[in-house]
Short mmCIF file of C-alpha atoms in Angstrom, two decimals:
data_model
loop_
_atom_site.label_atom_id
_atom_site.label_comp_id
_atom_site.label_asym_id
_atom_site.label_seq_id
_atom_site.Cartn_x
_atom_site.Cartn_y
_atom_site.Cartn_z
CA MET S 27 53.20 2.78 -24.32
CA TYR S 28 50.06 4.15 -25.99
CA ASP S 29 49.88 1.25 -28.47
CA SER S 30 48.65 -1.20 -25.82
CA MET S 31 45.88 1.11 -24.62
CA THR S 32 42.53 1.28 -26.39
CA VAL S 33 41.57 4.72 -27.56
CA VAL S 34 37.89 5.48 -26.96
CA ASP S 35 36.08 8.42 -28.49
CA THR S 36 34.22 10.67 -25.98
CA ASP S 37 30.92 10.10 -27.81
CA GLU S 38 31.44 6.36 -27.58
CA LEU S 39 32.34 6.69 -23.90
CA MET S 40 29.15 8.67 -23.19
CA GLU S 41 27.10 6.05 -25.03
CA LEU S 42 28.70 3.25 -22.98
CA LYS S 43 28.01 5.17 -19.74
CA LYS S 44 24.38 5.63 -20.78
CA GLN S 45 24.04 1.91 -21.53
CA ALA S 46 25.64 1.03 -18.18
CA GLU S 47 23.20 3.33 -16.34
CA GLU S 48 20.23 1.76 -18.13
CA ILE S 49 21.47 -1.75 -17.30
CA ASN S 50 22.03 -0.83 -13.63
CA LYS S 51 18.57 0.74 -13.45
CA ARG S 52 17.01 -2.41 -14.91
CA ILE S 53 18.97 -4.65 -12.50
CA ALA S 54 17.82 -2.54 -9.54
CA GLU S 55 14.23 -2.72 -10.79
CA LEU S 56 14.34 -6.51 -11.15
CA THR S 57 16.06 -7.17 -7.83
CA ALA S 58 14.01 -4.70 -5.75
CA PRO S 59 11.53 -6.44 -3.46
CA LYS S 60 7.93 -6.18 -4.58
CA ASN S 61 6.46 -5.28 -1.24
CA ILE S 62 3.65 -2.79 -0.79
CA ALA S 63 4.05 -2.73 3.00
CA TYR S 64 7.56 -1.24 2.83
CA ARG S 65 6.42 1.45 0.43
CA CYS S 66 3.42 2.55 2.55
CA LYS S 67 4.48 5.06 5.15
CA VAL S 68 1.19 4.77 7.07
CA LYS S 69 -0.51 1.70 8.50
CA PRO S 70 -4.15 1.40 9.59
CA TYR S 71 -4.58 2.22 13.27
CA GLY S 72 -5.71 -0.51 15.59
CA LEU S 73 -7.73 0.26 18.68
CA PRO S 74 -6.16 2.76 21.08
CA CYS S 75 -4.08 1.32 23.91
CA PHE S 76 -1.95 2.46 26.82
CA LEU S 77 1.53 3.58 25.86
CA ASP S 78 4.00 0.78 26.70
CA ASP S 79 1.01 -1.25 27.99
CA ASP S 80 1.13 0.66 31.28
CA ALA S 81 -2.11 2.14 32.69
CA ARG S 82 -0.13 5.06 34.17
CA ASN S 83 0.75 6.22 30.64
CA PRO S 84 -1.60 8.02 28.24
CA VAL S 85 -3.87 6.16 25.82
CA VAL S 86 -2.70 6.53 22.22
CA PHE S 87 -2.93 5.09 18.73
CA THR S 88 0.43 3.49 17.99
CA ASP S 89 2.08 2.27 14.82
CA ARG S 90 3.17 -0.81 16.72
CA HIS S 91 -0.40 -2.01 17.09
CA TYR S 92 -1.75 -1.54 13.59
CA ASP S 93 -4.88 -3.41 12.52
CA THR S 94 -3.75 -6.48 10.57
CA ASP S 95 -7.30 -7.33 9.48
CA ALA S 96 -7.78 -3.86 8.00
CA TRP S 97 -4.34 -4.12 6.39
CA ALA S 98 -5.35 -7.40 4.70
CA HIS S 99 -8.43 -5.69 3.24
CA PHE S 100 -6.39 -2.70 2.04
CA LEU S 101 -3.84 -5.05 0.48
CA ALA S 102 -6.63 -6.88 -1.36
CA LEU S 103 -7.83 -3.52 -2.73
CA GLY S 104 -4.27 -2.69 -3.74
CA LYS S 105 -4.18 -5.83 -5.88
CA MET S 106 -7.76 -5.50 -7.11
CA ILE S 107 -7.14 -2.27 -9.01
CA HIS S 108 -4.79 -4.19 -11.29
CA ALA S 109 -7.41 -6.71 -12.43
CA GLU S 110 -7.27 -7.31 -16.16
CA ASN S 111 -10.02 -5.83 -18.28
CA GLY S 112 -12.50 -8.41 -19.46
CA VAL S 113 -13.12 -9.47 -23.04
CA PHE S 114 -16.78 -9.01 -23.89
CA LYS S 115 -18.60 -11.01 -26.54
CA THR S 116 -22.16 -10.80 -27.78
CA ARG S 117 -24.44 -13.69 -26.94
CA GLY S 118 -27.72 -13.26 -28.78
CA THR S 119 -30.05 -10.29 -28.77
CA SER S 120 -33.08 -9.15 -26.83
CA TRP S 121 -36.50 -8.67 -28.39
CA ARG S 122 -35.52 -5.05 -29.01
CA ARG S 123 -32.56 -6.26 -31.09
CA LYS S 124 -30.06 -5.09 -28.49
CA PRO S 125 -27.18 -7.52 -28.03
CA PHE S 126 -26.39 -9.24 -24.72
CA TYR S 127 -22.76 -8.81 -23.74
CA VAL S 128 -21.04 -11.48 -21.70
CA ASP S 129 -17.62 -11.16 -20.12
CA GLU S 130 -15.63 -14.02 -21.57
CA LEU S 131 -12.77 -14.00 -19.09
CA GLY S 132 -14.25 -12.63 -15.89
CA LYS S 133 -12.09 -10.83 -13.33
CA ASN S 134 -8.45 -11.79 -13.27
CA VAL S 135 -7.13 -10.24 -10.06
CA PRO S 136 -3.46 -10.82 -9.21
CA LYS S 137 -3.27 -13.30 -6.32
CA LYS S 138 0.13 -12.23 -4.99
CA VAL S 139 1.95 -8.92 -4.81
CA SER S 140 4.87 -10.59 -6.59
CA ASP S 141 2.61 -10.93 -9.66
CA LEU S 142 2.60 -7.12 -9.97
CA THR S 143 5.20 -5.01 -11.74
CA GLN S 144 7.23 -2.44 -9.81
CA GLU S 145 5.11 0.35 -11.31
CA GLU S 146 1.89 -1.40 -10.21
CA VAL S 147 3.30 -1.87 -6.70
CA ARG S 148 4.18 1.85 -6.57
CA ILE S 149 0.67 2.82 -7.71
CA SER S 150 -0.95 0.47 -5.18
CA ALA S 151 1.19 1.83 -2.34
CA GLU S 152 0.33 5.41 -3.32
CA MET S 153 -3.39 4.60 -3.39
CA LEU S 154 -3.24 2.74 -0.06
CA GLU S 155 -1.48 5.62 1.67
CA LYS S 156 -4.35 7.93 0.74
CA MET S 157 -7.01 5.40 1.73
CA ILE S 158 -5.34 4.48 5.03
CA SER S 159 -4.98 8.17 5.95
CA ILE S 160 -8.74 8.57 5.54
CA TYR S 161 -9.37 5.36 7.52
CA ASN S 162 -7.09 6.56 10.34
CA GLU S 163 -8.83 9.95 10.44
CA TYR S 164 -12.17 8.24 11.09
CA MET S 165 -10.65 5.80 13.61
CA VAL S 166 -9.39 8.76 15.62
CA ARG S 167 -12.78 10.46 15.35
CA MET S 168 -14.70 7.36 16.50
CA HIS S 169 -12.45 6.28 19.38
CA THR S 170 -12.11 9.25 21.71
CA CYS S 171 -11.83 7.41 25.02
CA VAL S 172 -11.27 3.98 26.57
CA THR S 173 -12.75 2.55 29.73
CA LEU S 174 -10.41 1.35 32.46
CA ASP S 175 -11.87 -1.22 34.85
CA CYS S 176 -9.87 -1.14 38.08
CA GLU S 177 -11.46 -3.65 40.49
CA GLY S 178 -14.98 -2.79 39.38
CA ILE S 179 -14.43 0.97 39.27
CA LEU S 180 -14.90 2.14 35.68
CA THR S 181 -12.97 5.19 34.56
CA GLU S 182 -13.09 6.75 31.12
CA ILE S 183 -9.68 7.85 29.91
CA PRO S 184 -9.39 10.19 26.89
CA VAL S 185 -7.26 9.10 23.95
CA GLN S 186 -4.46 11.40 22.83
CA HIS S 187 -4.44 12.59 19.24
CA PRO S 188 -1.68 10.75 17.34
CA GLU S 189 -0.04 13.84 15.80
CA SER S 190 -0.42 16.53 18.44
CA GLY S 191 -0.41 14.47 21.63
CA THR S 192 -3.43 16.40 22.93
CA GLU S 193 -6.61 14.73 24.11
CA ILE S 194 -9.24 14.15 21.45
#
């Protein structure tokens, strides 16, 4: 009965488990979507609007109406930090015998998020979360009220703070 079974040493078994874990980790890394948007927990606020688009409700900043133009700029910055370093060469000297340096390659910024590694995507998402938090802080500070025009009668309505729900 034992002759047909393969006997495996515990050290060999531990080594095989370690290899299997490394392979599974690498498979997960390669198959994971390279998407910065899913990794960012915060999005840039758009302009404040009525909750559920109803003028009877309070005016708030919502995650549903995030600023897609601002997001495009943040995404460009997220890719820009991964530009390759240039290769500089000397091209002659000045009259003071100081060399002129010219960047041979120029900036090579990744065009798509899929061109980034998982680590670069993680770093970009981390940076964008910090930057978007600062952006949102100033959006809240700058937009404290909206004007409601009801048949020519203008009424200023205060915007509620996103976290506390109190008026700004």
